[in-house]
Short mmCIF file of C-alpha atoms and ligand atoms in Angstrom, two decimals:
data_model
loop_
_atom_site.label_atom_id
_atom_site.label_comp_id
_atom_site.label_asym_id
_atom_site.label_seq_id
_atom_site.Cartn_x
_atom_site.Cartn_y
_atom_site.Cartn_z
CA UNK M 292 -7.42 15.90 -13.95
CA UNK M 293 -10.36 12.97 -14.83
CA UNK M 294 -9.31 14.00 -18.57
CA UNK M 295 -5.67 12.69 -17.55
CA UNK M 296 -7.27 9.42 -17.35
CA UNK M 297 -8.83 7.59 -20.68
CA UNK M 298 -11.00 4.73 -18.75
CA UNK M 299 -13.36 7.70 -17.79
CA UNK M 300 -14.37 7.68 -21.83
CA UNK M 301 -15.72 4.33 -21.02
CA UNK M 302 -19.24 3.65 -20.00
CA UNK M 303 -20.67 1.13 -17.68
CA UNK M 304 -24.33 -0.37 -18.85
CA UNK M 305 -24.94 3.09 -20.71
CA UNK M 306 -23.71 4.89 -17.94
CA UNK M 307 -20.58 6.87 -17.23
CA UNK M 308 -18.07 5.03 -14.98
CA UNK M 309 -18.19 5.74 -11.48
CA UNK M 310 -14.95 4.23 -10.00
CA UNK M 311 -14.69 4.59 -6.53
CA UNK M 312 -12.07 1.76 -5.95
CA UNK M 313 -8.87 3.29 -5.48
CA UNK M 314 -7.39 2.00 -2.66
CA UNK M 315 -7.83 -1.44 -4.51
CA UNK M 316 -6.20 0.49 -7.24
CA UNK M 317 -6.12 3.64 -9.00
CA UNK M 318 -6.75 4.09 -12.88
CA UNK M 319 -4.01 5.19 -14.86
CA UNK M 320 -3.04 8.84 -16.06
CA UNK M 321 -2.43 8.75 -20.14
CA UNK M 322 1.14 10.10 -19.44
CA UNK M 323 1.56 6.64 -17.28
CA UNK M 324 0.33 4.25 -20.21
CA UNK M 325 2.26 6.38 -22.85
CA UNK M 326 5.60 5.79 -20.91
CA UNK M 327 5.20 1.66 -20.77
CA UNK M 328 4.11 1.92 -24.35
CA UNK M 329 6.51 4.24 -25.70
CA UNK M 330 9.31 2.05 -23.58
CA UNK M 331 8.13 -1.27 -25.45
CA UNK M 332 8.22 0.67 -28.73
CA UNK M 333 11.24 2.17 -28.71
CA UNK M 334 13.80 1.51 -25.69
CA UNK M 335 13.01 -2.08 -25.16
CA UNK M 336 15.74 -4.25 -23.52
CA UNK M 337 17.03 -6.05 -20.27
CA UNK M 338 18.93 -4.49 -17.73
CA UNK M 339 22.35 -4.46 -16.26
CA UNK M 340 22.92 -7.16 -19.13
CA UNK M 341 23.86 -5.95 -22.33
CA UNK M 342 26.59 -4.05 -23.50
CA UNK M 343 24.84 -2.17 -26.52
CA UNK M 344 23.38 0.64 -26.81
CA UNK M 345 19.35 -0.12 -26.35
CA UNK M 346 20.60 -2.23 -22.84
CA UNK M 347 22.86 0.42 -21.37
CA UNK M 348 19.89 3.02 -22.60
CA UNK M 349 17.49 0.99 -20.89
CA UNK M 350 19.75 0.73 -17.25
CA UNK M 351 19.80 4.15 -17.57
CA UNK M 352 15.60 4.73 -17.62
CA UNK M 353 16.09 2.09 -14.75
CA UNK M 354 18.57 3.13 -12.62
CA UNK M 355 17.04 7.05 -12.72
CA UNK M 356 13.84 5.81 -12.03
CA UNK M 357 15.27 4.18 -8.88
CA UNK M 358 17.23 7.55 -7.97
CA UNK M 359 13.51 9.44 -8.41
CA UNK M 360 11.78 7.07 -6.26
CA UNK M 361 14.92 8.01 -3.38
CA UNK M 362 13.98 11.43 -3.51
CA UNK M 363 10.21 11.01 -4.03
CA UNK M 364 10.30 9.18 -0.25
CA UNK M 365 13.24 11.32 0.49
CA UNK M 366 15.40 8.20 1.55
CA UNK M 367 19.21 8.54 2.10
CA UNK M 368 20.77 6.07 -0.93
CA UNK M 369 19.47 4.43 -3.91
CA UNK M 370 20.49 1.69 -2.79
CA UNK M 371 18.17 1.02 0.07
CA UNK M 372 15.66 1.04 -2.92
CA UNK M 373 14.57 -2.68 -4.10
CA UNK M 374 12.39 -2.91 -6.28
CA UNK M 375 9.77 -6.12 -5.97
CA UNK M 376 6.38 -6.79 -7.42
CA UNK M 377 4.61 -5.06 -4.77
CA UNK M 378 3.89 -4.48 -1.06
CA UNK M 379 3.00 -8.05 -0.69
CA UNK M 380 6.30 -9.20 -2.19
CA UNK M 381 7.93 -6.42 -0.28
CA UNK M 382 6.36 -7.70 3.24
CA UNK M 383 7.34 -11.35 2.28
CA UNK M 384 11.03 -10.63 1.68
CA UNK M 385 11.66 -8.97 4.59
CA UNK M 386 10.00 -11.38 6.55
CA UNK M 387 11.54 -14.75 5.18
CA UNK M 388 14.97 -12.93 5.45
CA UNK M 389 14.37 -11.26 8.59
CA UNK M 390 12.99 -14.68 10.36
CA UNK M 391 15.95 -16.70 9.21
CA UNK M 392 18.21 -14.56 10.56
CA UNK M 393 17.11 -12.79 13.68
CA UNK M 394 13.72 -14.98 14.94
CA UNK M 395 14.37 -17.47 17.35
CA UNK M 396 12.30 -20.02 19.63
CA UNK M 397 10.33 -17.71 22.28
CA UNK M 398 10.74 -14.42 20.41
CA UNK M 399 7.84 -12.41 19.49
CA UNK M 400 6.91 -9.85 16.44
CA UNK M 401 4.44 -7.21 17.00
CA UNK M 402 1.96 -6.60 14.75
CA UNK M 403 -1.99 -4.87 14.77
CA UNK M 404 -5.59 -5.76 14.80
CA UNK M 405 -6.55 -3.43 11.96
CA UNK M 406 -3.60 -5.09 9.16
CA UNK M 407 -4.29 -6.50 5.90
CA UNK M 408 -3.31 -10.15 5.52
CA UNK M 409 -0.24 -9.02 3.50
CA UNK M 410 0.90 -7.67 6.82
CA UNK M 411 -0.38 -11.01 8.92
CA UNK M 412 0.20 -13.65 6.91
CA UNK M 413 4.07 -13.58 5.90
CA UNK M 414 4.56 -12.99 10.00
CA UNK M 415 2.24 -15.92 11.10
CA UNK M 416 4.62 -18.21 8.94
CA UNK M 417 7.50 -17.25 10.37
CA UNK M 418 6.55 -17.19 14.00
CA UNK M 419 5.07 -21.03 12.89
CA UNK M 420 8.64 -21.82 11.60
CA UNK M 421 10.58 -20.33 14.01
CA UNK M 422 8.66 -20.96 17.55
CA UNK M 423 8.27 -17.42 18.03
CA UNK M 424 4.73 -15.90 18.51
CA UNK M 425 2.47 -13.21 16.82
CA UNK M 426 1.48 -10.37 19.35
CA UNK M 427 -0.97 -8.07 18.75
CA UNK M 428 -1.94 -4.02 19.42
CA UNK M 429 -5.71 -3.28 19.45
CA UNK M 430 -7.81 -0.91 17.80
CA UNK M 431 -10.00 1.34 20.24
CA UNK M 432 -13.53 2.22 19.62
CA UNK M 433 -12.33 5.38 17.74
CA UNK M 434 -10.74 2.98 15.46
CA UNK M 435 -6.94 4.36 15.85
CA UNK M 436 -4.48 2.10 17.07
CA UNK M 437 -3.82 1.85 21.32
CA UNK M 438 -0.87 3.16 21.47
CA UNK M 439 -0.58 2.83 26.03
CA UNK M 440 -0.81 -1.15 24.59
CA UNK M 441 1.30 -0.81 21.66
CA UNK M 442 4.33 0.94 24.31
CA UNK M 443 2.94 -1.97 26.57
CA UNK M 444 3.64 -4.78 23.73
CA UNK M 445 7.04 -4.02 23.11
CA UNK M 446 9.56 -5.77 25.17
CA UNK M 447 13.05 -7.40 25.45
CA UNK M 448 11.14 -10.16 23.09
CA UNK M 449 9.89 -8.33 20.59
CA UNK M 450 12.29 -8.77 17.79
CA UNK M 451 10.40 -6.42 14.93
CA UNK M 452 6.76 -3.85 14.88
CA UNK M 453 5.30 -4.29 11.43
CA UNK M 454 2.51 -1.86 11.17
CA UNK M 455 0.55 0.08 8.61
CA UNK M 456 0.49 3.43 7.65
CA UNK M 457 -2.69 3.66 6.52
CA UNK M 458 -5.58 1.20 6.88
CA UNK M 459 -7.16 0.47 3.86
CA UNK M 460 -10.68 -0.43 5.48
CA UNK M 461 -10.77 2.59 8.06
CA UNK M 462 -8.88 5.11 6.19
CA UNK M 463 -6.86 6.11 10.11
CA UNK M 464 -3.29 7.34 9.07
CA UNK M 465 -1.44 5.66 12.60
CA UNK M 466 0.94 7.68 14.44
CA UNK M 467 4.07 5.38 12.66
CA UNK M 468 6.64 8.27 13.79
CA UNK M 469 5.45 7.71 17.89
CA UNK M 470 5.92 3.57 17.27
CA UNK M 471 8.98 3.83 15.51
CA UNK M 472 10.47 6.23 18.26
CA UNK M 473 8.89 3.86 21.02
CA UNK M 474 10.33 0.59 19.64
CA UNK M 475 13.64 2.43 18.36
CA UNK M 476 13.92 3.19 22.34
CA UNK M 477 13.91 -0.81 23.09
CA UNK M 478 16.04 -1.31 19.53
CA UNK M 479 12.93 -2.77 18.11
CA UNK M 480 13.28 -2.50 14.37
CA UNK M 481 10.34 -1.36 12.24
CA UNK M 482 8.47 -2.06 8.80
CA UNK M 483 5.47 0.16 7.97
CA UNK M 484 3.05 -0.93 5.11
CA UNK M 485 2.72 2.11 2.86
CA UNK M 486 0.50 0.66 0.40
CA UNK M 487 -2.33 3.17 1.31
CA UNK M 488 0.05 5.82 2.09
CA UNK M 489 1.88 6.53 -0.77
CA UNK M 490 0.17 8.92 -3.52
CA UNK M 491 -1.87 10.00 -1.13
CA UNK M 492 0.08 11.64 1.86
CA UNK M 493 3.33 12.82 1.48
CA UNK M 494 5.90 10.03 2.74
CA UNK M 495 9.45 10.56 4.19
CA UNK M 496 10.80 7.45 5.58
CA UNK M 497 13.74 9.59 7.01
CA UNK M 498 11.55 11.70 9.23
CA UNK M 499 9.64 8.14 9.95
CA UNK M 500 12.54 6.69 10.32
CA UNK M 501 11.46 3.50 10.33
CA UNK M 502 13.92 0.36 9.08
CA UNK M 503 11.45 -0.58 6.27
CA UNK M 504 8.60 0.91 4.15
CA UNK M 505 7.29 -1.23 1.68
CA UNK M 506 4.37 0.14 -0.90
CA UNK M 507 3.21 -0.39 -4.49
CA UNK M 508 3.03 1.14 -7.80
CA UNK M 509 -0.47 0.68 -8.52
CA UNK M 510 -2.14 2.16 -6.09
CA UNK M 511 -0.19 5.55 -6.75
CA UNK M 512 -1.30 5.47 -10.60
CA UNK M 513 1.57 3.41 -11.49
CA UNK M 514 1.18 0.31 -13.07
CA UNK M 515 0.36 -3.29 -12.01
CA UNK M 516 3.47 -5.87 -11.35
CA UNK M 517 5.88 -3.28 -9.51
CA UNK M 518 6.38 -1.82 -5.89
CA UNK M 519 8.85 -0.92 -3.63
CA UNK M 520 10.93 -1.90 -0.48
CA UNK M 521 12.97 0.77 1.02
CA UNK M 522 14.82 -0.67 3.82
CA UNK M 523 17.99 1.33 5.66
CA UNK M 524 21.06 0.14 4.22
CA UNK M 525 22.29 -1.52 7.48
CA UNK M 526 19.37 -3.73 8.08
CA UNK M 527 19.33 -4.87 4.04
CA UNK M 528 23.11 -5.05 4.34
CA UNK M 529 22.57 -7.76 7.65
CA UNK M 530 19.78 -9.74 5.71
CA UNK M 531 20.27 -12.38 3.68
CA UNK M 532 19.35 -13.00 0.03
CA UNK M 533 15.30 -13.34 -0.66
CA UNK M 534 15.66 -15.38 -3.99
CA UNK M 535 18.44 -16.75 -5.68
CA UNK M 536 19.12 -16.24 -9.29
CA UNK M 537 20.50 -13.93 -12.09
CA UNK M 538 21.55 -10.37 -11.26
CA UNK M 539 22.07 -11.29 -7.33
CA UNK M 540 25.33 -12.99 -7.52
CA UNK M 541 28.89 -11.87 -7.55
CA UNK M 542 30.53 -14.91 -8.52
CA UNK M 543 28.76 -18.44 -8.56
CA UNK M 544 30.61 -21.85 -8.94
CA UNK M 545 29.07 -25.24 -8.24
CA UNK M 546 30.46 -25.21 -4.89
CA UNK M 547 29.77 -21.87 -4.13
CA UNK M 548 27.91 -18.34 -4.39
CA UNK M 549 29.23 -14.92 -3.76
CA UNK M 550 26.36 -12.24 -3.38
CA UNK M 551 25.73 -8.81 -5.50
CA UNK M 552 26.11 -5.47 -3.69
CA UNK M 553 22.58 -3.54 -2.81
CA UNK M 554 19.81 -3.62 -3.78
CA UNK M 555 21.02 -6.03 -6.68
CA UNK M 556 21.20 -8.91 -4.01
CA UNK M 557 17.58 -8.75 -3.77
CA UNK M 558 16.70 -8.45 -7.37
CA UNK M 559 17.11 -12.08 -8.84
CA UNK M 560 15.87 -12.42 -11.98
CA UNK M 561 14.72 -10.35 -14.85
CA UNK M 562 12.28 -7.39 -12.96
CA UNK M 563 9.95 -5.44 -14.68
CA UNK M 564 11.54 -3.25 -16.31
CA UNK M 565 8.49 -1.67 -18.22
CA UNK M 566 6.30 -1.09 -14.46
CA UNK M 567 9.56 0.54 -13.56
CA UNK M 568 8.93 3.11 -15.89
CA UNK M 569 5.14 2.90 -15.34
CA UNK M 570 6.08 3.97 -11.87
CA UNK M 571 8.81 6.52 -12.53
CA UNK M 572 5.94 8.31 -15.36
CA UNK M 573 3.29 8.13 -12.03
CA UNK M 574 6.04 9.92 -9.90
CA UNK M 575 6.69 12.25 -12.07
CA UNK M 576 2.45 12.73 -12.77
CA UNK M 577 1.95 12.63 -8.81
CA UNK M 578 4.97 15.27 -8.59
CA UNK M 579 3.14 17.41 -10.34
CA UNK M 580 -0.37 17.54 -9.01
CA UNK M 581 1.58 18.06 -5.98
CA UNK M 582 1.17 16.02 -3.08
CA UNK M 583 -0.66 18.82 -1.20
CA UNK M 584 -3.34 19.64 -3.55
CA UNK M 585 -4.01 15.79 -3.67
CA UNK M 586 -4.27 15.77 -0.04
CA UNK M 587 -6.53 18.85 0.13
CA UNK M 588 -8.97 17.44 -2.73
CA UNK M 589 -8.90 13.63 -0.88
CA UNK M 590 -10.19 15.18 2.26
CA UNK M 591 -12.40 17.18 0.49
CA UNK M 592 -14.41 14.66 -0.56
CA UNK M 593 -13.82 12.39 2.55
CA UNK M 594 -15.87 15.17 4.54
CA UNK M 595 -18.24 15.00 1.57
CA UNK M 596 -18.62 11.77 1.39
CA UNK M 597 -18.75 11.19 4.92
CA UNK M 598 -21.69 13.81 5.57
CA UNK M 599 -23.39 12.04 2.38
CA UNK M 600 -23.35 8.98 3.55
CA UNK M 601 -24.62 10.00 7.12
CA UNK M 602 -27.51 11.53 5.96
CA UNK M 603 -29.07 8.23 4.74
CA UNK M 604 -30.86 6.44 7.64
CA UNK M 605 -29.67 2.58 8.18
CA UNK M 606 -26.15 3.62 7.15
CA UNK M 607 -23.27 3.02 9.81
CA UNK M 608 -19.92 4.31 8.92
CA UNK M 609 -16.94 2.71 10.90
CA UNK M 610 -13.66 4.55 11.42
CA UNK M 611 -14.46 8.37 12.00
CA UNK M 612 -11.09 9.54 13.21
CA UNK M 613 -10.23 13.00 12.48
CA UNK M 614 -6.57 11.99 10.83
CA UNK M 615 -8.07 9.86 7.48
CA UNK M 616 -7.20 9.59 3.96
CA UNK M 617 -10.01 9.53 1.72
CA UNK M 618 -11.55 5.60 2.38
CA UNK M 619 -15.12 5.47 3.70
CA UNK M 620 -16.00 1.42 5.24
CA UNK M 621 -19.49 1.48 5.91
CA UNK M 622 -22.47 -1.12 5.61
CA UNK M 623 -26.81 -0.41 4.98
CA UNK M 624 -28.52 -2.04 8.06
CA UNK M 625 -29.71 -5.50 7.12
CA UNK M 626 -28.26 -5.61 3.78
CA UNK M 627 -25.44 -7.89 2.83
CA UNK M 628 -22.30 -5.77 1.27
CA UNK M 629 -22.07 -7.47 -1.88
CA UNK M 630 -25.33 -7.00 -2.07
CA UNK M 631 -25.64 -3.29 -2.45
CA UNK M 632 -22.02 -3.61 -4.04
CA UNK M 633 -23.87 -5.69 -6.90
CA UNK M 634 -26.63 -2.79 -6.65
CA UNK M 635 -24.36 0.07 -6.89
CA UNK M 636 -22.32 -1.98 -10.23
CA UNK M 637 -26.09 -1.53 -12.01
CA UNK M 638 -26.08 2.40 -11.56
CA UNK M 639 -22.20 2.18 -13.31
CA UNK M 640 -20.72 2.55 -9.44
CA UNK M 641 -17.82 0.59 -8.70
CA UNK M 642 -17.37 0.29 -5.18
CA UNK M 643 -15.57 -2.82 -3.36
CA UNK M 644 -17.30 -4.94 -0.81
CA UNK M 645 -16.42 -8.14 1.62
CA UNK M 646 -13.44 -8.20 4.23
CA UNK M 647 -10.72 -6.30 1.87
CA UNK M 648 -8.19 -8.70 3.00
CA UNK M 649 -8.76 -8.07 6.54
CA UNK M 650 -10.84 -10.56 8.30
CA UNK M 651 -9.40 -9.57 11.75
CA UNK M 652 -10.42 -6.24 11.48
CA UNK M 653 -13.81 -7.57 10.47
CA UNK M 654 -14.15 -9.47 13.38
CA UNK M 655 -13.42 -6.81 15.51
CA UNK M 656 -15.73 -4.65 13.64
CA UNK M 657 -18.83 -7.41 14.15
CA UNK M 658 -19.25 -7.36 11.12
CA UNK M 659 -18.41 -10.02 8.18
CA UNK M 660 -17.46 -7.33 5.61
CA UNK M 661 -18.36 -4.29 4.72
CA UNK M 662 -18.98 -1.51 1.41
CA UNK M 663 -15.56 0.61 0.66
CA UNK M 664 -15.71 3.62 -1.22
CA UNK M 665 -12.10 4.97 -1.50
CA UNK M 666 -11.33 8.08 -3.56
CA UNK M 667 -8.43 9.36 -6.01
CA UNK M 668 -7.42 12.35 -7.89
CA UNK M 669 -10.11 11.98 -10.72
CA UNK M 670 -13.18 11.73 -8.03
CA UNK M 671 -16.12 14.51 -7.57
CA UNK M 672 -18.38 15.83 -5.23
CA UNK M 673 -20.88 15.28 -7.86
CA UNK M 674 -20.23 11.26 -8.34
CA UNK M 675 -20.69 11.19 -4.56
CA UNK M 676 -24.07 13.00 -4.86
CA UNK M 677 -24.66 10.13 -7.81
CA UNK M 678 -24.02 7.55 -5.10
CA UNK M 679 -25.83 8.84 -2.57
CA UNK M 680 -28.92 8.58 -4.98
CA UNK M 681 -28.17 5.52 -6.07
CA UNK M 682 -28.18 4.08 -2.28
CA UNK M 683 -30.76 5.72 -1.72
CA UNK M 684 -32.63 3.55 -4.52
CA UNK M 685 -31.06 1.04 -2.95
CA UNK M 686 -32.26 1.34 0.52
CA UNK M 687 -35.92 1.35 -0.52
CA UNK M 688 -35.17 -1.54 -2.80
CA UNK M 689 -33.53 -4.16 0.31
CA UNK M 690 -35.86 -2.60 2.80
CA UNK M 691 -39.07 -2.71 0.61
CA UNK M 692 -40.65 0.14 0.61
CA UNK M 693 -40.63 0.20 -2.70
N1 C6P J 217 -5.27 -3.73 -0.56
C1 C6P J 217 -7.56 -3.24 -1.12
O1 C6P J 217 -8.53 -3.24 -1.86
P1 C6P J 217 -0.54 -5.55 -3.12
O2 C6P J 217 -1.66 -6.48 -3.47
O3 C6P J 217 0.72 -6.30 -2.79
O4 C6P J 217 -0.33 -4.45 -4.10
O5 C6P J 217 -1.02 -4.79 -1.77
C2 C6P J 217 -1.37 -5.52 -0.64
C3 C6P J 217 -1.83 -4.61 0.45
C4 C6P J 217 -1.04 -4.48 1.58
N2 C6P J 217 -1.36 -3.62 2.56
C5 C6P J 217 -2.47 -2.86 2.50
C6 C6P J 217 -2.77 -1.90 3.61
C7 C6P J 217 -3.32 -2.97 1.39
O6 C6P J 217 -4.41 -2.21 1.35
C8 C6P J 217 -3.01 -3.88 0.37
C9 C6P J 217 -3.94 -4.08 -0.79
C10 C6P J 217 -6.26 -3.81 -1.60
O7 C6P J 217 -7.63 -2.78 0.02
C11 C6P J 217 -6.44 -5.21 -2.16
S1 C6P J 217 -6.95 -6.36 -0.94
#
């Protein structure tokens, strides 16, 4: 499969590129970059616009790729499908909407300690506008999320659980089915944050069946510039419009605007109509490696890398739980991350380092960041036997005994 990709021609200071940054996100299979390209060069158009041919051919590419993303997450209608410009954008609309309309004065949304700020942030400004407040479930010491507190947390106040799927420090895929069935109980709606998720364990957000699932396209070998929002037709149906514009309006006069049927009433404005097909090629390319073989190979080299990494004295991994996707957080005692992140770059091995966007976590962690290695489809046992050399080299560098 590393021949699907071109960047792996490249070389890095002489060397061959190491990239060990998925969950930031993933390089891109040729048949991905062929599709945008071959769409600029020969279907190029807007959508839902025109009436000739290269605009109705281009709604078509559009409108399937919408109907293959349905099936690839096995949700009920294409129209619970909007398409945004990622998980971030995804998170945002639901919240804006969501808080005008439902958050009052007193209320509370439930979040966790281990989210990313894309799942903090957008929450923390609502509760600020609204009055209502931000409650949180903790992490244990295994590093899953507490799920007697999480039960605990959810009361006749809570008014939505956004929590994600996968973290993208720890690797821990969370139990999202049990909190969805425990706040469903107290008709607690829920968003999930898929953005580690998808491409890497298979997703259904029927058997979830959570309200919203919200992921992006280029951390599942899709392009940059396009992700998803699923949300069940009856909660996007109560919401109001995110952004006003082109494309979500019925009927506009100066005195007043009638709104566009789903998912159109969330799509204002000219999308991108190119990372749509980006993501429909990486569907299709995910399809078929098959989301089980990916699965196998990820944990294959998450036990690899894990028992690697273990093996070198003064490394501390965090986040050993037995239900992980292929991300390894870990620091080298008395060495700052970036540090041996700006090491590791010299031997061509990207890894990321710092708080990857989730400075809670870090805090309750002790730490202030930490090295990420996070694998795809294109990794090998044998780069991880390259990185264990290189930290080795490493190690004797920071702790001087060479
Ligand atoms: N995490 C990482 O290196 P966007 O930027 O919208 O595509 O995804 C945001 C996001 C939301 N939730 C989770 C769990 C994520 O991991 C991310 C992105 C990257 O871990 C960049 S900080």
């Amino acid at each position: 499969m590393r021949e699907d990709f071109p960047i792996f021609e490249r070389k890095i200071g002489g060397k061959k590129l190491i990239y060990f940054d998925s969950a930031s996100t993933t390089q891109k299979p040729k048949e991905v970059i062929d599709a945008v390209a071959s769409f600029y060069k020969t279907a190029n158009s807007n959508v839902h616009r025109g009436l000739y041919f290269l605009s109705r051919e281009a709604t078509e590419i559009f409108e399937a790729t919408r109907e293959k993303i349905r099936k690839f997450i096995s949700a009920e209608e294409a129209r619970e499908i909007v398409f945004v410009r990622g998980t971030t954008e995804a998170i945002n609309l639901v919240a804006t909407t969501f808080g005008k309309k439902f958050v009052k004065r007193g209320d509370e949304i439930l979040i966790s300690e281990m989210e990313h700020h894309s799942n903090i942030v957008p929450w923390q400004m609502v509760c600020q506008d609204r009055g209502a407040k931000l409650k949180i479930i903790p992490v244990t010491d295994s590093r899953e999320l507490n799920l007697q507190e999480a039960e605990k947390l959810i009361t006749k106040k809570t008014k939505l659980v956004a929590i994600t799927h996968v973290s993208n420090v720890l690797g821990t895929i969370n139990p999202v089915k049990e909190i969805t069935k425990l706040a469903h109980k107290k008709r607690v709606p829920v968003l999930v944050d898929g953005a580690q998720a998808v491409g890497h364990i298979k997703v259904d957000v029927r058997d979830l069946d959570c309200d919203f699932y919200a992921f992006s396209g280029h951390k599942m070998y899709g392009s940059t510039g396009i992700g998803v929002l699923f949300g069940k037709k009856e909660w996007l149906e109560k919401l109001p419009p995110y952004q006003g514009g082109g494309e979500m309006i019925k009927q506009v006069t100066f005195e007043k605007t009638t709104y566009n049927d789903l998912p159109y009433k969330f799509e204002a404005g000219t999308p991108d109509i190119a990372g749509v097909v980006g993501l429909g090629a990486a569907i299709d390319y995910v399809t078929k490696v098959g989301a089980d073989p990916i699965q196998r190979h990820e944990k294959e080299l998450l036990k690899y890398g894990q028992e690697a990494l273990s093996s070198i004295g003064g490394v501390k991994i965090f986040g050993r739980t037995r239900n992980k996707t292929g991300i390894i957080s870990f620091i080298l005692e008395r060495v700052h991350p970036h540090d041996v992140g700006t090491f590791l770059d010299g031997e061509g091995i990207a890894i990321r380092t710092g708080h990857h966007c989730c400075q809670p976590l870090m805090e309750r962690l002790g730490v202030v960041g930490t090295c990420r290695i996070s694998f795809g489809i294109y990794n090998t046992k044998q780069e991880i036997d390259k990185l264990k050399t290189a930290l080795l080299k490493a190690r004797d560098f920071f702790h001087g005994t060479n």
